[in-house]
């Protein structure tokens, strides 16, 4: 399974057309069939891309008329940045419910794919990709496109926001055994069709991650305080006067 869903590449291409003014606010996007031919993808993929653009408030779908570009109310450069803590809390809420739903809807083939992703997480070379694949299989196993889109949006922030990438890199490279243990508990609950256990296991995973993020943040702040204190101590030290 691709780590990045195909429709996201279409979203980015259409957003580029909008941002470059090729498709200005008020203009109508080409018809679904034409877009599918232009980008050599299926019409369902185009529909998913349009839904994503709606969620991002880039277009408006007018029944019987078409898809129209809308002016951005809040340009990206004025939007308050999302912190790693906010993202992780949102992931816990949404992916926790996704796990619970998947526990009641997952197919045998999806269980097999989920087990393969879990196995691949034991390999350092595959761990990060397998982790992402694991979570995406769960969202797909809900068989709910809105849930899938919500999870993908959160992962897109996880991948594309430098501050969040740095914060996650600080903690995800540590505690590999614990990481696998938590995902194993999630897998076992979903494979057993235990919705409550699936939700609890996913929440426990993210709770540990949030605490790890706080620990890493605290360590960085303490190191910065120590650095500034050492600098100030050197500035006012009089020990050299006794030499």
Tab-separated table of C-alpha atoms in Angstrom:
chain	number	residue	atom	x	y	z
A	1	UNK	CA	0.000	0.000	0.000
A	2	UNK	CA	1.328	3.429	-0.867
A	3	UNK	CA	2.304	5.490	2.147
A	4	UNK	CA	0.742	8.526	0.580
A	5	UNK	CA	-2.730	8.238	-0.921
A	6	UNK	CA	-3.044	9.116	-4.610
A	7	UNK	CA	-5.764	11.723	-4.186
A	8	UNK	CA	-3.400	13.910	-2.138
A	9	UNK	CA	-1.194	14.441	-5.178
A	10	UNK	CA	-4.293	15.680	-7.037
A	11	UNK	CA	-5.184	17.991	-4.122
A	12	UNK	CA	-1.706	19.526	-4.266
A	13	UNK	CA	-1.844	20.006	-8.044
A	14	UNK	CA	-5.243	21.692	-7.882
A	15	UNK	CA	-4.128	23.890	-4.973
A	16	UNK	CA	-1.122	24.943	-7.036
A	17	UNK	CA	-3.480	26.044	-9.837
A	18	UNK	CA	-5.512	28.020	-7.300
A	19	UNK	CA	-2.493	29.586	-5.567
A	20	UNK	CA	-0.913	30.572	-8.891
A	21	UNK	CA	-4.123	32.320	-9.969
A	22	UNK	CA	-4.694	29.962	-12.876
A	23	UNK	CA	-7.981	29.073	-11.199
A	24	UNK	CA	-8.880	32.282	-9.333
A	25	UNK	CA	-11.589	32.722	-6.713
A	26	UNK	CA	-15.015	32.469	-8.332
A	27	UNK	CA	-13.868	30.344	-11.242
A	28	UNK	CA	-15.267	26.884	-11.900
A	29	UNK	CA	-12.957	23.887	-11.916
A	30	UNK	CA	-13.023	21.584	-14.947
A	31	UNK	CA	-15.573	18.781	-14.842
A	32	UNK	CA	-14.792	15.584	-12.952
A	33	UNK	CA	-14.359	13.572	-16.167
A	34	UNK	CA	-11.954	16.157	-17.608
A	35	UNK	CA	-9.861	16.253	-14.425
A	36	UNK	CA	-9.679	12.459	-14.371
A	37	UNK	CA	-8.394	12.455	-17.951
A	38	UNK	CA	-5.955	15.316	-17.314
A	39	UNK	CA	-4.306	13.636	-14.331
A	40	UNK	CA	-4.801	10.047	-15.544
A	41	UNK	CA	-6.636	8.925	-12.421
A	42	UNK	CA	-10.070	7.486	-11.701
A	43	UNK	CA	-13.117	9.641	-11.134
A	44	UNK	CA	-13.482	8.375	-7.517
A	45	UNK	CA	-9.951	9.689	-6.891
A	46	UNK	CA	-11.011	13.094	-8.238
A	47	UNK	CA	-14.080	13.027	-5.960
A	48	UNK	CA	-11.868	12.354	-2.918
A	49	UNK	CA	-9.618	15.241	-3.932
A	50	UNK	CA	-12.603	17.576	-4.229
A	51	UNK	CA	-13.835	16.508	-0.770
A	52	UNK	CA	-10.382	17.283	0.635
A	53	UNK	CA	-10.406	20.711	-1.030
A	54	UNK	CA	-13.841	21.357	0.484
A	55	UNK	CA	-12.546	20.456	3.951
A	56	UNK	CA	-9.616	22.832	3.404
A	57	UNK	CA	-12.109	25.533	2.326
A	58	UNK	CA	-10.541	25.937	-1.096
A	59	UNK	CA	-13.614	25.080	-3.166
A	60	UNK	CA	-17.389	24.978	-2.904
A	61	UNK	CA	-19.516	22.329	-4.596
A	62	UNK	CA	-22.738	23.743	-6.016
A	63	UNK	CA	-25.182	20.967	-6.871
A	64	UNK	CA	-26.062	20.953	-10.548
A	65	UNK	CA	-23.574	23.725	-11.291
A	66	UNK	CA	-20.054	22.549	-10.530
A	67	UNK	CA	-17.089	23.073	-8.247
A	68	UNK	CA	-16.065	26.675	-7.644
A	69	UNK	CA	-12.893	28.152	-6.166
A	70	UNK	CA	-13.569	30.274	-3.083
A	71	UNK	CA	-11.485	33.070	-1.611
A	72	UNK	CA	-9.537	32.016	1.450
A	73	UNK	CA	-10.907	33.563	4.617
A	74	UNK	CA	-7.701	32.805	6.507
A	75	UNK	CA	-4.600	32.721	4.307
A	76	UNK	CA	-2.102	30.068	5.348
A	77	UNK	CA	0.489	32.571	6.523
A	78	UNK	CA	-1.930	34.002	9.128
A	79	UNK	CA	-3.118	30.672	10.521
A	80	UNK	CA	-1.824	29.921	14.012
A	81	UNK	CA	0.680	27.049	13.856
A	82	UNK	CA	-0.406	23.693	15.253
A	83	UNK	CA	1.827	22.254	17.957
A	84	UNK	CA	2.908	18.628	18.258
A	85	UNK	CA	0.832	18.406	21.447
A	86	UNK	CA	-2.337	19.639	19.723
A	87	UNK	CA	-1.802	17.292	16.803
A	88	UNK	CA	-1.192	14.295	19.042
A	89	UNK	CA	-4.299	14.995	21.116
A	90	UNK	CA	-6.369	15.291	17.932
A	91	UNK	CA	-4.893	12.051	16.629
A	92	UNK	CA	-5.762	10.300	19.899
A	93	UNK	CA	-9.373	11.445	19.666
A	94	UNK	CA	-9.886	10.646	15.989
A	95	UNK	CA	-7.689	7.559	15.627
A	96	UNK	CA	-9.052	6.149	18.876
A	97	UNK	CA	-12.552	6.156	17.414
A	98	UNK	CA	-11.208	4.909	14.074
A	99	UNK	CA	-9.673	1.911	15.862
A	100	UNK	CA	-12.940	1.203	17.667
A	101	UNK	CA	-14.903	1.357	14.410
A	102	UNK	CA	-12.317	-0.702	12.523
A	103	UNK	CA	-12.605	-3.429	15.156
A	104	UNK	CA	-16.161	-4.032	14.000
A	105	UNK	CA	-15.660	-3.560	10.239
A	106	UNK	CA	-12.174	-4.852	9.386
A	107	UNK	CA	-11.918	-7.575	6.743
A	108	UNK	CA	-9.689	-10.647	6.831
A	109	UNK	CA	-7.435	-9.169	4.132
A	110	UNK	CA	-7.083	-5.962	6.131
A	111	UNK	CA	-6.185	-7.953	9.266
A	112	UNK	CA	-3.461	-9.675	7.234
A	113	UNK	CA	-2.154	-6.328	5.935
A	114	UNK	CA	-2.235	-4.863	9.445
A	115	UNK	CA	-0.262	-7.836	10.788
A	116	UNK	CA	2.337	-7.380	8.017
A	117	UNK	CA	2.731	-3.680	8.910
A	118	UNK	CA	3.196	-4.627	12.563
A	119	UNK	CA	5.854	-7.175	11.613
A	120	UNK	CA	7.691	-4.632	9.449
A	121	UNK	CA	7.876	-2.211	12.382
A	122	UNK	CA	10.519	-4.478	13.937
A	123	UNK	CA	12.903	-3.557	11.102
A	124	UNK	CA	14.732	-0.233	11.700
A	125	UNK	CA	14.789	0.410	7.950
A	126	UNK	CA	11.021	-0.054	7.640
A	127	UNK	CA	9.805	1.083	11.065
A	128	UNK	CA	8.631	4.622	10.242
A	129	UNK	CA	6.925	3.684	6.975
A	130	UNK	CA	5.354	0.608	8.577
A	131	UNK	CA	4.059	2.706	11.493
A	132	UNK	CA	2.341	5.073	9.083
A	133	UNK	CA	1.021	2.165	7.016
A	134	UNK	CA	-0.356	0.537	10.184
A	135	UNK	CA	-2.421	3.608	11.062
A	136	UNK	CA	-3.651	4.077	7.487
A	137	UNK	CA	-4.816	0.465	7.246
A	138	UNK	CA	-6.875	1.017	10.391
A	139	UNK	CA	-8.492	4.139	8.923
A	140	UNK	CA	-9.240	2.295	5.673
A	141	UNK	CA	-10.676	-0.624	7.639
A	142	UNK	CA	-13.389	1.693	8.974
A	143	UNK	CA	-14.765	1.798	5.401
A	144	UNK	CA	-15.737	5.400	6.122
A	145	UNK	CA	-14.272	7.958	3.705
A	146	UNK	CA	-14.766	10.858	6.119
A	147	UNK	CA	-12.770	9.049	8.813
A	148	UNK	CA	-10.075	8.157	6.276
A	149	UNK	CA	-9.818	11.780	5.157
A	150	UNK	CA	-9.629	13.021	8.754
A	151	UNK	CA	-6.801	10.630	9.574
A	152	UNK	CA	-4.961	11.486	6.347
A	153	UNK	CA	-5.241	15.219	7.086
A	154	UNK	CA	-3.641	14.693	10.499
A	155	UNK	CA	-0.859	12.584	9.003
A	156	UNK	CA	-0.267	15.243	6.350
A	157	UNK	CA	0.335	17.748	9.159
A	158	UNK	CA	2.582	15.192	10.851
A	159	UNK	CA	4.664	14.872	7.662
A	160	UNK	CA	4.756	18.471	6.487
A	161	UNK	CA	5.086	20.695	9.585
A	162	UNK	CA	8.814	21.106	10.402
A	163	UNK	CA	8.285	21.750	14.121
A	164	UNK	CA	6.088	18.666	14.464
A	165	UNK	CA	8.484	16.519	12.425
A	166	UNK	CA	11.357	17.576	14.701
A	167	UNK	CA	9.347	16.938	17.884
A	168	UNK	CA	8.277	13.465	16.736
A	169	UNK	CA	11.799	12.583	15.600
A	170	UNK	CA	12.999	13.321	19.137
A	171	UNK	CA	10.742	10.672	20.659
A	172	UNK	CA	9.929	8.139	17.933
A	173	UNK	CA	13.543	7.025	17.617
A	174	UNK	CA	13.464	5.978	21.270
A	175	UNK	CA	11.578	3.147	22.961
A	176	UNK	CA	11.263	0.898	19.891
A	177	UNK	CA	10.229	-2.106	22.000
A	178	UNK	CA	7.506	-0.087	23.721
A	179	UNK	CA	6.313	1.231	20.359
A	180	UNK	CA	5.936	-2.317	19.011
A	181	UNK	CA	4.244	-3.474	22.224
A	182	UNK	CA	1.641	-0.712	21.973
A	183	UNK	CA	0.911	-1.428	18.318
A	184	UNK	CA	0.658	-5.141	19.093
A	185	UNK	CA	-2.017	-4.378	21.693
A	186	UNK	CA	-3.887	-2.254	19.132
A	187	UNK	CA	-3.634	-5.048	16.559
A	188	UNK	CA	-4.812	-7.756	18.972
A	189	UNK	CA	-7.843	-5.718	20.006
A	190	UNK	CA	-8.875	-4.918	16.422
A	191	UNK	CA	-8.243	-8.468	15.180
A	192	UNK	CA	-10.390	-9.735	18.069
A	193	UNK	CA	-13.191	-7.316	17.100
A	194	UNK	CA	-13.043	-5.767	20.570
A	195	UNK	CA	-14.090	-2.138	20.038
A	196	UNK	CA	-13.564	-0.979	23.634
A	197	UNK	CA	-10.115	-2.560	23.859
A	198	UNK	CA	-9.136	-1.091	20.467
A	199	UNK	CA	-10.074	2.414	21.581
A	200	UNK	CA	-8.275	1.987	24.915
A	201	UNK	CA	-5.120	0.605	23.272
A	202	UNK	CA	-4.965	3.479	20.794
A	203	UNK	CA	-5.509	6.040	23.568
A	204	UNK	CA	-2.763	4.417	25.658
A	205	UNK	CA	-0.388	4.621	22.705
A	206	UNK	CA	-0.985	8.333	22.211
A	207	UNK	CA	-0.959	9.062	25.932
A	208	UNK	CA	2.550	7.619	26.129
A	209	UNK	CA	3.547	9.646	23.058
A	210	UNK	CA	2.212	12.901	24.538
A	211	UNK	CA	4.107	12.291	27.771
A	212	UNK	CA	7.273	11.548	25.797
A	213	UNK	CA	6.834	14.811	23.877
A	214	UNK	CA	6.527	16.718	27.157
A	215	UNK	CA	9.608	14.993	28.570
A	216	UNK	CA	11.620	15.870	25.457
A	217	UNK	CA	10.380	19.468	25.546
A	218	UNK	CA	11.270	19.782	29.230
A	219	UNK	CA	14.755	18.366	28.584
A	220	UNK	CA	15.350	20.908	25.805
A	221	UNK	CA	14.208	23.779	28.021
A	222	UNK	CA	16.411	22.638	30.908
A	223	UNK	CA	19.389	22.372	28.574
A	224	UNK	CA	18.729	25.900	27.320
A	225	UNK	CA	18.498	27.211	30.894
A	226	UNK	CA	21.794	25.478	31.725
A	227	UNK	CA	23.446	26.942	28.631
A	228	UNK	CA	22.337	30.474	29.531
A	229	UNK	CA	23.332	29.999	33.188
A	230	UNK	CA	26.805	28.766	32.227
A	231	UNK	CA	27.234	31.730	29.920
A	232	UNK	CA	26.186	34.176	32.648
A	233	UNK	CA	28.396	32.432	35.228
A	234	UNK	CA	31.379	32.843	32.939
A	235	UNK	CA	30.569	36.489	32.395
A	236	UNK	CA	30.536	37.384	36.103
A	237	UNK	CA	33.065	34.894	37.458
A	238	UNK	CA	35.962	36.486	39.383
A	239	UNK	CA	38.003	33.282	39.743
A	240	UNK	CA	40.455	34.514	37.113
A	241	UNK	CA	41.277	37.498	39.307
A	242	UNK	CA	42.979	35.205	41.832
A	243	UNK	CA	45.401	33.793	39.291
